CSV table of C-alpha atoms in Angstrom, one decimal:
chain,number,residue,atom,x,y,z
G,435,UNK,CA,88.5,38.3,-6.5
G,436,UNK,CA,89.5,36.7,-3.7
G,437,UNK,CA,93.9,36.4,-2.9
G,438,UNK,CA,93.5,33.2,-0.7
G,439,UNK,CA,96.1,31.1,-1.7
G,440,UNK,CA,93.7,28.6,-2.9
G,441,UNK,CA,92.3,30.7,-5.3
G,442,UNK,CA,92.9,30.7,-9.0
G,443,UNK,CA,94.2,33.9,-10.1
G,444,UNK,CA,93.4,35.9,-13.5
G,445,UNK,CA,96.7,36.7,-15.1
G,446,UNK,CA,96.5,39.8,-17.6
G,447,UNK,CA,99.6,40.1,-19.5
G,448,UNK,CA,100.6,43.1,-22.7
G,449,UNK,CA,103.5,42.6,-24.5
G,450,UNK,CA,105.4,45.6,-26.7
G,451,UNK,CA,105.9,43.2,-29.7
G,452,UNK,CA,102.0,43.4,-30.5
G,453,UNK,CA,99.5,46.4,-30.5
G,454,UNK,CA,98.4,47.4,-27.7
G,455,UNK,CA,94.7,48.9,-26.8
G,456,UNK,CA,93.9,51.0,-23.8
G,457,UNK,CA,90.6,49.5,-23.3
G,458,UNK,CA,91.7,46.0,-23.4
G,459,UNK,CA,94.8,43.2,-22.3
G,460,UNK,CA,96.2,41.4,-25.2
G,461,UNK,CA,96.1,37.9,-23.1
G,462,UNK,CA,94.2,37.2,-20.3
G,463,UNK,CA,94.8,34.0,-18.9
G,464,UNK,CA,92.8,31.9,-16.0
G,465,UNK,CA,93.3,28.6,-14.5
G,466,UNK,CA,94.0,26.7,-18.6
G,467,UNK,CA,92.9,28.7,-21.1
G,468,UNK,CA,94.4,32.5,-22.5
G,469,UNK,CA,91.8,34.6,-23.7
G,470,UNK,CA,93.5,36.3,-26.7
G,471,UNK,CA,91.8,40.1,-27.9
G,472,UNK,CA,91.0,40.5,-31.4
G,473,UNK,CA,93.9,41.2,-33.1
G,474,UNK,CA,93.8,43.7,-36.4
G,475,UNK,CA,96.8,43.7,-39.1
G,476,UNK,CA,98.7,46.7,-37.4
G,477,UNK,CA,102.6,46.8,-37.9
G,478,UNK,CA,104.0,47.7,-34.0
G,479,UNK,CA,106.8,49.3,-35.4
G,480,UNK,CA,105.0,51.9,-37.8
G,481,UNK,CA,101.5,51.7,-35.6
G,482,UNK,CA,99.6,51.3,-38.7
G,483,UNK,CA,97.5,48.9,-41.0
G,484,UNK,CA,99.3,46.9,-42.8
G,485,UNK,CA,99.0,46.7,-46.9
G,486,UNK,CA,95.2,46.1,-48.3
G,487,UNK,CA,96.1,43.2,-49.7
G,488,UNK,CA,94.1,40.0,-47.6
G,489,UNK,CA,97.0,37.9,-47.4
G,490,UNK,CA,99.4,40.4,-45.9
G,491,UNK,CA,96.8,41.4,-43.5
G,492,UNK,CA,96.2,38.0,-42.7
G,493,UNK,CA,99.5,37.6,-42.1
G,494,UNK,CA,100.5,40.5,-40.0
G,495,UNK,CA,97.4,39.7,-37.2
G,496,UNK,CA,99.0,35.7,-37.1
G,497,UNK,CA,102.1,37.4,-36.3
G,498,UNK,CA,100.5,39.7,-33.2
G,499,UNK,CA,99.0,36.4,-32.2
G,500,UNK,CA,102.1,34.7,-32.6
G,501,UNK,CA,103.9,37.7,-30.5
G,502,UNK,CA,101.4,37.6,-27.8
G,503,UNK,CA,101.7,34.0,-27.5
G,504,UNK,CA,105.4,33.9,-27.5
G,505,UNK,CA,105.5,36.6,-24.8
G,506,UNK,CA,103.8,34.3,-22.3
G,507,UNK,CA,105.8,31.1,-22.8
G,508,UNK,CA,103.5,29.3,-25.4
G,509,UNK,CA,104.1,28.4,-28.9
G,510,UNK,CA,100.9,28.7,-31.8
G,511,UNK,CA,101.0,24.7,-31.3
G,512,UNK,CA,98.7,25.7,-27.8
G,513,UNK,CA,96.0,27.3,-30.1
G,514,UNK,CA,92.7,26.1,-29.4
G,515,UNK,CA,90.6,28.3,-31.2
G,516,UNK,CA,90.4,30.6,-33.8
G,517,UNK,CA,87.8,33.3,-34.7
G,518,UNK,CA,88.8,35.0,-38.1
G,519,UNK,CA,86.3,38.1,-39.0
G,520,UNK,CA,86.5,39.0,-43.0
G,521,UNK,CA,85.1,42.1,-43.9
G,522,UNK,CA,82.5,41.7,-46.1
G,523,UNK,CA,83.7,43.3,-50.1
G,524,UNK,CA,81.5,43.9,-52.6
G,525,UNK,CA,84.8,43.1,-54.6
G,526,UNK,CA,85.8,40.3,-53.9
G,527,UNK,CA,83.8,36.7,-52.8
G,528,UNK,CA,84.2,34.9,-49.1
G,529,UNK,CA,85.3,32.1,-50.9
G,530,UNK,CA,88.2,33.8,-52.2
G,531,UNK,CA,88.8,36.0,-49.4
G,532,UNK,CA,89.4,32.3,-47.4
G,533,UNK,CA,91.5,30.7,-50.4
G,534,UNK,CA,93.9,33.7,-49.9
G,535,UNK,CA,93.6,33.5,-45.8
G,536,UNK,CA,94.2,29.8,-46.1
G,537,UNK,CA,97.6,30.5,-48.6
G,538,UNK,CA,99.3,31.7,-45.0
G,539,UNK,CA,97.4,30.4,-42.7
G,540,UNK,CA,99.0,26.8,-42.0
G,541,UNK,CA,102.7,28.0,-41.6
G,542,UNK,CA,101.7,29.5,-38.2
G,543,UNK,CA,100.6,26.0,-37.0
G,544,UNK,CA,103.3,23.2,-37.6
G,545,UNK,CA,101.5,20.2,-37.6
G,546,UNK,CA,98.5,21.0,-35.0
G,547,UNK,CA,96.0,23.5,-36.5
G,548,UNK,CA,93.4,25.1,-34.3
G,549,UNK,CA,89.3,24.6,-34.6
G,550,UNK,CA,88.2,27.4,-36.7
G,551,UNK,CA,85.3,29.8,-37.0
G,552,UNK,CA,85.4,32.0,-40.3
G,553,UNK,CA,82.6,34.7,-40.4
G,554,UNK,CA,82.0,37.7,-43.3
G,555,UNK,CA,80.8,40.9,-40.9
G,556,UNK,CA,80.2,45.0,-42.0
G,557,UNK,CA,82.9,46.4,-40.5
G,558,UNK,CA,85.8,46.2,-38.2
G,559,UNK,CA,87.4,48.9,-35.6
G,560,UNK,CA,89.8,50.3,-38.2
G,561,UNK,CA,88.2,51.1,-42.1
G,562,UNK,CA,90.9,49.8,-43.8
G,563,UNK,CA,91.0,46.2,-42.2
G,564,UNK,CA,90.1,43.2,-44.1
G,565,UNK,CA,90.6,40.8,-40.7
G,566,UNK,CA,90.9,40.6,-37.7
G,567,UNK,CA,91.4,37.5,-35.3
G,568,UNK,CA,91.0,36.3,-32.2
G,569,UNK,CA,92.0,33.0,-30.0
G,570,UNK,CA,92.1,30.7,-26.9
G,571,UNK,CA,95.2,29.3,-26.2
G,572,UNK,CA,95.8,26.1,-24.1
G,573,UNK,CA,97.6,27.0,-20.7
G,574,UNK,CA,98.8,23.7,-19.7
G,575,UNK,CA,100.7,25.0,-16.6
G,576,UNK,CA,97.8,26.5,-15.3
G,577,UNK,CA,97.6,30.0,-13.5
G,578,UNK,CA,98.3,29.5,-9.3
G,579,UNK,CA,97.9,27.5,-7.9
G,580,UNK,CA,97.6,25.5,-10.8
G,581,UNK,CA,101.6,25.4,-11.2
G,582,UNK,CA,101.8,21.9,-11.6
G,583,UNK,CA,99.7,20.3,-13.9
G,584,UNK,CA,100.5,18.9,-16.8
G,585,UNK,CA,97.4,18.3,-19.5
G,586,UNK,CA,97.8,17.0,-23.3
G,587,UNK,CA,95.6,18.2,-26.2
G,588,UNK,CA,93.4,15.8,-28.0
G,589,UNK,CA,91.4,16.3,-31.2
G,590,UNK,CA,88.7,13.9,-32.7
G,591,UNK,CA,87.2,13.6,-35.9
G,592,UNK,CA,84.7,11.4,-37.2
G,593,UNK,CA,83.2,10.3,-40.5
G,594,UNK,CA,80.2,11.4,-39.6
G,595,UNK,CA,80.8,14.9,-40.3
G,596,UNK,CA,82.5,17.6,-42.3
G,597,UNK,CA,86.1,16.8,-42.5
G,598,UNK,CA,88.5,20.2,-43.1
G,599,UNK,CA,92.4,20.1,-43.8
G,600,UNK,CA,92.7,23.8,-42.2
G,601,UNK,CA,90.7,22.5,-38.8
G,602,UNK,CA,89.8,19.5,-36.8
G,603,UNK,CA,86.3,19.3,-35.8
G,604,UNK,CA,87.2,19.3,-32.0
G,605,UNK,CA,90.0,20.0,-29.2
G,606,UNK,CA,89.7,18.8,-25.9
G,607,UNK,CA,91.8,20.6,-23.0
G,608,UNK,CA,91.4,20.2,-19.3
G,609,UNK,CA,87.5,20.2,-19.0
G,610,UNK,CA,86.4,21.8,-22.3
G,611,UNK,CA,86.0,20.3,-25.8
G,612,UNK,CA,85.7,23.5,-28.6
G,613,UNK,CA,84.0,22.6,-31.6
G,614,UNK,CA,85.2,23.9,-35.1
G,615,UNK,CA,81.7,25.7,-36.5
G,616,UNK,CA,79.9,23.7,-38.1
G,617,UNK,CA,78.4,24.7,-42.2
G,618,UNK,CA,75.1,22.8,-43.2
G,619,UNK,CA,77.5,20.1,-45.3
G,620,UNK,CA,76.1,16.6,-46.0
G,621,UNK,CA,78.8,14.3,-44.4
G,622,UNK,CA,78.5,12.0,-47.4
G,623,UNK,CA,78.4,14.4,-50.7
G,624,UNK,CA,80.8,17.1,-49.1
G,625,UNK,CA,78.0,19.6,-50.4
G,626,UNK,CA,75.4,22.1,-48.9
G,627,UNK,CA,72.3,20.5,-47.4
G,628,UNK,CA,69.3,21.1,-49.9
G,629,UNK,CA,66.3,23.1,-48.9
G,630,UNK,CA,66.2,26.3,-47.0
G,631,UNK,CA,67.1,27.9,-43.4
G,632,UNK,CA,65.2,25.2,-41.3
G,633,UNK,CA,67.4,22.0,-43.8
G,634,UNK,CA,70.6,24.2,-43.2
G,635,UNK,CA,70.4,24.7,-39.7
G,636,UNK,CA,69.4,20.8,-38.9
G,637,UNK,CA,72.4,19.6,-40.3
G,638,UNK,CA,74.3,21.9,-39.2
G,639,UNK,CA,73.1,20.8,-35.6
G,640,UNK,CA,73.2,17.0,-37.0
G,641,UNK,CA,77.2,17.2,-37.5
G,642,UNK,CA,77.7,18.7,-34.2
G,643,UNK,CA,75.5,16.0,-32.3
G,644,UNK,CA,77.7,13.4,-34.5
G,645,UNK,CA,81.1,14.6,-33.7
G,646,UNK,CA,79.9,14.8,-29.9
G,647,UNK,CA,78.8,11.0,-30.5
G,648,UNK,CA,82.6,10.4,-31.6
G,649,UNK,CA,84.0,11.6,-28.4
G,650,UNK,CA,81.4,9.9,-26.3
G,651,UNK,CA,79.4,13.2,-25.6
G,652,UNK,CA,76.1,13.9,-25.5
G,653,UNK,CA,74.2,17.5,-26.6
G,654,UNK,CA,73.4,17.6,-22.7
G,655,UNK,CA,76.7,18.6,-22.3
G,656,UNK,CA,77.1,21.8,-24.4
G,657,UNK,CA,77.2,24.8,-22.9
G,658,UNK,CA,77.6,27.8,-25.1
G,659,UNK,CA,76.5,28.3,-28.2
G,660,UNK,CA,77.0,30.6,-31.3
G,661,UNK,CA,74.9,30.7,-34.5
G,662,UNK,CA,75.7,32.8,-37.5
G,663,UNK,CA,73.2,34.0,-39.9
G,664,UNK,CA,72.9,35.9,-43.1
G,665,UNK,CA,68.9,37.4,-42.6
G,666,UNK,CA,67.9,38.0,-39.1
G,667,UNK,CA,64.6,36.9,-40.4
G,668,UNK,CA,65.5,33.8,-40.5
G,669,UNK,CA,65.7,33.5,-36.4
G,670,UNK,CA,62.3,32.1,-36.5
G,671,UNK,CA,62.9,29.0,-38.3
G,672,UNK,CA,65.9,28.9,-36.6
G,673,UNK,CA,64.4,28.7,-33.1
G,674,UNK,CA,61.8,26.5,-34.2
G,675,UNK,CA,64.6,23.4,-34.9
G,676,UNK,CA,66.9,24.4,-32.6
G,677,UNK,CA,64.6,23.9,-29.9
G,678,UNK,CA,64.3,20.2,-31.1
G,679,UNK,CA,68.1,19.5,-30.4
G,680,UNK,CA,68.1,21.5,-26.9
G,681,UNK,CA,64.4,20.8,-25.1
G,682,UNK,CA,64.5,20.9,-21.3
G,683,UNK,CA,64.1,17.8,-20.2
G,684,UNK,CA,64.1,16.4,-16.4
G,685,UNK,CA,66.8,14.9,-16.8
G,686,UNK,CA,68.4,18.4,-17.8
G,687,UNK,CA,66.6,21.5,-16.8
G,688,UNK,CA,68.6,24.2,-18.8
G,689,UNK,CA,69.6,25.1,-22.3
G,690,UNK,CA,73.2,25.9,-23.3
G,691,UNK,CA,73.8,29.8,-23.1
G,692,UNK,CA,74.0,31.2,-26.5
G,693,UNK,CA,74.9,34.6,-29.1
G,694,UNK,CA,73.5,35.4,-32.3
G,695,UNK,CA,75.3,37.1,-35.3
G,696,UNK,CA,74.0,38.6,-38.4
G,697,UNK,CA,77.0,38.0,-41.0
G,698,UNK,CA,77.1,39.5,-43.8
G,699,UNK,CA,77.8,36.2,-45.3
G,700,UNK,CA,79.3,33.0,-44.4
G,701,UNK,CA,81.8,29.9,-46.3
G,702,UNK,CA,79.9,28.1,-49.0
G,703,UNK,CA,77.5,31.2,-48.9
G,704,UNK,CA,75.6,29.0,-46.2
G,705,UNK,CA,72.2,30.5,-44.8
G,706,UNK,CA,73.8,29.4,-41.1
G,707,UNK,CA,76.7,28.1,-39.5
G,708,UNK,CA,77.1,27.1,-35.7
G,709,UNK,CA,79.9,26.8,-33.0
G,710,UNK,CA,79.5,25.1,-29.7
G,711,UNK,CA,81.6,25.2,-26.3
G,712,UNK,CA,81.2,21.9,-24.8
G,713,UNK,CA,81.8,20.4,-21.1
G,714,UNK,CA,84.3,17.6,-20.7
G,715,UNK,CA,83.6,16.2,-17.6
G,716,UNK,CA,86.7,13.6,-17.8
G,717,UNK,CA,89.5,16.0,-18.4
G,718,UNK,CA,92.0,15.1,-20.9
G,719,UNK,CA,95.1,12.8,-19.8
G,720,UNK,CA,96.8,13.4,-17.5
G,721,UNK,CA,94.1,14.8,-15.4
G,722,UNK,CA,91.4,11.7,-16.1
G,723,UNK,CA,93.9,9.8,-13.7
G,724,UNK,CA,94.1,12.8,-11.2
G,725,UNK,CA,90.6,13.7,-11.2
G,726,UNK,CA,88.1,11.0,-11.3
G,727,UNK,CA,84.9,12.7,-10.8
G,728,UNK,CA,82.4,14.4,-12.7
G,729,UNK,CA,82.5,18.0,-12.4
G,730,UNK,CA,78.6,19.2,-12.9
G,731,UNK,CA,77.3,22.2,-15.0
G,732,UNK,CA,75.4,24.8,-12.9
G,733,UNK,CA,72.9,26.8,-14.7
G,734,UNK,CA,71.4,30.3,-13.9
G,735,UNK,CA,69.1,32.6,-14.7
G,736,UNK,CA,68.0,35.8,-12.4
G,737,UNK,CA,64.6,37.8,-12.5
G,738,UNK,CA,66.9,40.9,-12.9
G,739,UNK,CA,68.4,40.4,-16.2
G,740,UNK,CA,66.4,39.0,-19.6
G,741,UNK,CA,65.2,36.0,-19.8
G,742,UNK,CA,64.9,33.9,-22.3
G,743,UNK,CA,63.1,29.7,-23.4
G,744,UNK,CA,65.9,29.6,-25.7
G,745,UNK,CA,68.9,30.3,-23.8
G,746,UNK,CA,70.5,30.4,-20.3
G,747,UNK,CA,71.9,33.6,-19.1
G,748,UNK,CA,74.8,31.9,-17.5
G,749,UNK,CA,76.3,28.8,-17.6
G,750,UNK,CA,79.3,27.5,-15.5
G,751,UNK,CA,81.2,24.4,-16.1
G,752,UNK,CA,84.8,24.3,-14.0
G,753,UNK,CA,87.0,27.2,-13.9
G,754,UNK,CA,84.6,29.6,-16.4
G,755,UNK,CA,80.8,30.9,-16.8
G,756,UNK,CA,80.0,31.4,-20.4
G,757,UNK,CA,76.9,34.1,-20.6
G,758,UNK,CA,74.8,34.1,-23.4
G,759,UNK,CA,74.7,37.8,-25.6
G,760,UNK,CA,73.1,40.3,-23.7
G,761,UNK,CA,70.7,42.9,-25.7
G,762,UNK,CA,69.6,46.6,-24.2
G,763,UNK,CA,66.6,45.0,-22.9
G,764,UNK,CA,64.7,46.5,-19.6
G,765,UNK,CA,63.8,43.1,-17.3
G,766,UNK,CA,60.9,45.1,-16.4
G,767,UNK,CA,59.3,45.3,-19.5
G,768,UNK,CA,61.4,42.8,-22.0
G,769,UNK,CA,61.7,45.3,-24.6
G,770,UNK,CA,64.9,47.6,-25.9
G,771,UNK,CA,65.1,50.6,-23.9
G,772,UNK,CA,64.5,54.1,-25.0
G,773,UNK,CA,67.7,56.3,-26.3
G,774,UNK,CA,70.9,55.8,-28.4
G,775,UNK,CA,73.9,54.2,-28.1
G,776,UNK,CA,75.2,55.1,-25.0
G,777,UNK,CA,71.7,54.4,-23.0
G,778,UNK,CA,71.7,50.9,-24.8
G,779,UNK,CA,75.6,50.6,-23.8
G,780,UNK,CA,74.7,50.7,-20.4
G,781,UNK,CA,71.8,48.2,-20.5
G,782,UNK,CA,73.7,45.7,-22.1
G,783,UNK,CA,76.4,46.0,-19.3
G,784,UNK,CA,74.3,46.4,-16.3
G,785,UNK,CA,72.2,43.1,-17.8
G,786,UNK,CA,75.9,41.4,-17.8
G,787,UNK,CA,76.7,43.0,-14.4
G,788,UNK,CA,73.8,41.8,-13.0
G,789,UNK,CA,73.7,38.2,-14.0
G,790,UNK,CA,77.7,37.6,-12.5
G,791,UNK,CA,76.6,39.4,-9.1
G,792,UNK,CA,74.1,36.8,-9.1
G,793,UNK,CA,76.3,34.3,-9.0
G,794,UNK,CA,78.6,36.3,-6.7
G,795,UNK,CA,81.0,37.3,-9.1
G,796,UNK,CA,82.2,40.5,-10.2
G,797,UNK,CA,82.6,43.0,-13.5
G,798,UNK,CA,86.7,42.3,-12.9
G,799,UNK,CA,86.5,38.1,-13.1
G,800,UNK,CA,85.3,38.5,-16.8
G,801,UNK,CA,88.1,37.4,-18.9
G,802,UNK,CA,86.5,38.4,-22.8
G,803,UNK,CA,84.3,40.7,-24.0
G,804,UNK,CA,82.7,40.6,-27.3
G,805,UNK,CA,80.5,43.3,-28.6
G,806,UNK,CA,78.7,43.5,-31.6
G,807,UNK,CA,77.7,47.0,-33.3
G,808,UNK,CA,74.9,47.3,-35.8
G,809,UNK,CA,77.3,50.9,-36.9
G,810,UNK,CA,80.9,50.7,-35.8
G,811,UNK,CA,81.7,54.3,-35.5
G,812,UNK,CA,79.7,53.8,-32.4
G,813,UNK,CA,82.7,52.9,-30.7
G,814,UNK,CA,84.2,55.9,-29.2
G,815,UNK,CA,81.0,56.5,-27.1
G,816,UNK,CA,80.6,52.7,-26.2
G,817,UNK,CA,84.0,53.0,-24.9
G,818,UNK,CA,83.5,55.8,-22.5
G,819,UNK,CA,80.2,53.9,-21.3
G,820,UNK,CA,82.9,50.1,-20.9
G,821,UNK,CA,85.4,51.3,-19.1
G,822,UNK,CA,83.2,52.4,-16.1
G,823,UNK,CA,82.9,49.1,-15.6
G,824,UNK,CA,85.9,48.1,-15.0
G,825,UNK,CA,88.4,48.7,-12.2
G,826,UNK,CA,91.1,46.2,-12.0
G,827,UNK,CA,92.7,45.0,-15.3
G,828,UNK,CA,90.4,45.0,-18.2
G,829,UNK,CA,89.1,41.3,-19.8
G,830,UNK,CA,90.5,40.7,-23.7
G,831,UNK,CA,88.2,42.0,-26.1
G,832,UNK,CA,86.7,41.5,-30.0
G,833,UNK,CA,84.7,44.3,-31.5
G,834,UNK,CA,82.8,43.2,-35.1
G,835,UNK,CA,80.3,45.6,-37.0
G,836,UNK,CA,77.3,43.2,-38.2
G,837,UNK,CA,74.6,44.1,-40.8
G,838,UNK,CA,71.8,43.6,-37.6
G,839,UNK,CA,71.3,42.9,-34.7
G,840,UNK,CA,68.4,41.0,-32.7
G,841,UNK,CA,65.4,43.0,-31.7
G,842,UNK,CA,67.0,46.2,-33.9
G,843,UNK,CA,69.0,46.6,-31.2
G,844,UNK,CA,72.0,49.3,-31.9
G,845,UNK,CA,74.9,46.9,-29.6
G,846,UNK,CA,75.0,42.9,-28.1
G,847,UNK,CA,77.3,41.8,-26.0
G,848,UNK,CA,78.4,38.9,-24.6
G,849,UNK,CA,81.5,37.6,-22.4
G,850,UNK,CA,83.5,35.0,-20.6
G,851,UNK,CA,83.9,34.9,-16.7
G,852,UNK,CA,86.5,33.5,-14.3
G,853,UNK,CA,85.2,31.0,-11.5
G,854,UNK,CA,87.2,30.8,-9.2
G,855,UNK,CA,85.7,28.5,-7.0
G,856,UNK,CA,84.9,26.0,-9.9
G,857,UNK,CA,81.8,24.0,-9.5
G,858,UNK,CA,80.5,21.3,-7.3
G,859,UNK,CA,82.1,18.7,-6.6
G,860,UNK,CA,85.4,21.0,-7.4
């Protein structure tokens, strides 16, 4: 990336209080937002899991978080975003697992709690976790030469959807609203939506559109987002209403980048559940005063990467280009390529590679990394494929095992990418 003075600078930043991980910075921060990496229940001082008990593990990753956050001048307050991953146990029920979560959960946040995504997976990186987190944090001062500003926080809720006392149903900060995933849940009986996968994932997509509504937002505006399943089958159906809420239209000629994730189960035992990052064209106060124009969303798609009706590869909104989950697919042919794990590795990352150097960015502006593995003692070799691809500090980074993966694929992954030169009229 470019040192011009004018440029906004990534900021990767490890502190000794939490665990560290050679293939990834604990906080990566970029213009206002901290990508944190997924954070497992390890004690620093003993290098070790934690007990097995849920609530300690819980516990012990809110207090990496808290020591990552601490380290760079923030307080848990700056939480944005949450992304809890419960391994799925044939012991014990989700619903359980998230009453015991939720026993510790608010005494990290006193008095402004995070929007929340809560997902059951196969596995994590280490056998004996039972979670592991991740976060965005708020960076109200910016990274240079962003030193000055000053921006507030503000969540919304309406009536119109789900209410939660563990998360509000969205924060805006700077030019991005983050939407607490939304369960299938009739607004007016507090219950599951009756019927099936296509029922589920309506309302599901119903009490997003409402809480955009609220905040004077319309679907046009979303530009990442991230469905959760329990049966890959069900991607059919899934597509089939989805495609209702997002059609291109002329007076918007793209659809929102996106990821799906086979969980092994979800809250309420829902069928789906959905997440959305959404474009706030008016900043939050103080920046509505400073900037009073409408930065636009820029949408791309290149003939060397996947394409795909349902999803853009990249979309960029401000300072960031969210890409949509990237599968070992050959362009050429638009099927998985041939070979293992490390062959599909590659794919995925060149597919990722190739879509920012169409846009003129590089490997190093990414700032997260997620990667799904259909088996997660794949790791080791996946890491020796990653880190090739990488040559300045490497982005923040969450690693799930899921139950399957589209197209039977072995790996997915998806990321978040600096942009440093915003977008027009920035």
């Amino acid at each position: 990336m470019s040192d011009m003075t004018n440029t906004i600078k990534k900021v990767s930043k490890n502190t000794d209080n939490a665990p560290k991980n050679p293939l990834s910075t604990q906080t990566v921060a970029f213009s206002h937002y901290n990508y944190i990496s997924a954070q497992l229940p390890i004690n620093t001082t003993t290098d070790a899991l934690v007990s097995n008990s849920l609530k300690v593990q819980a516990t012990q990753c809110l207090r990496n978080i808290k020591s990552i956050v601490e380290s760079i001048g923030h307080v848990m307050n700056d939480v944005i975003k949450i992304n809890i991953y419960l391994k799925d146990n044939a012991n014990s029920d989700i619903e359980d697992d998230i009453k015991a979560l939720d026993t510790v959960y608010a005494a990290f946040f006193q008095g402004y709690l995070p929007t929340r995504t809560i997902i059951a997976v196969a596995a994590l990186p280490m056998e004996e976790a039972l979670v592991q987190m991740d976060a965005v944090i708020s960076n109200a001062e910016g990274t240079h030469p962003q030193a000055t500003d000053e921006m507030v926080k503000v969540k919304n809720s309406t009536d119109n959807a789900p209410k939660a006392s563990v998360s509000p149903q969205t924060i805006a900060f700077s030019h991005y609203n983050n939407i607490s995933a939304q369960l299938p849940i009739n607004s007016t009986t507090g219950e599951l939506v009756a019927g099936g996968i296509k029922e589920q994932t309506k309302q599901c997509l119903e009490n997003i559109k409402a809480i955009l509504e609220e905040i004077d937002v319309p679907l046009e505006e979303v530009v990442k987002v991230n469905i959760s399943l329990q049966d890959i089958s069900d991607i059919e159906a899934v597509d089939e209403v989805y495609s209702s809420f997002f059609p291109k239209t002329a007076h918007r000629n793209y659809v929102p980048a996106r990821t799906i994730v086979v969980a092994s189960d979800l809250p309420k035992h829902a069928l789906v559940q959905i997440d959305a990052v959404v474009s706030h064209s008016a900043g939050t106060a103080p920046e509505v005063d400073e900037k009073g124009y409408d930065i636009v969303i820029e949408a791309n798609n290149t003939d060397d990467a996947p394409k795909s009706p349902l999803s853009t590869q990249t979309v960029a909104y401000s300072d960031y280009n969210h890409l949509s989950a990237q599968l070992p697919i050959d362009p050429k042919t638009g099927e998985v390529i041939k070979g293992g794990i490390t062959e599909q590795a590659e794919q995925c990352l060149e597919n990722i590679k190739t879509i920012i150097e169409s846009i003129d960015h590089e490997m190093d502006d990414i700032v997260k990394v997620t990667i799904q593995l259909k088996d997660i003692s794949d790791i080791d070799t996946v890491n020796e494929v990653y880190k090739r691809y990488f040559h300045s500090d490497l982005p923040a980074r969450t690693v799930i095992g899921v139950a399957a993966i589209p197209m039977d694929a072995l790996i997915q992954i998806e990321a978040v990418v600096s942009n440093a030169e915003g977008t027009p009229p920035e």
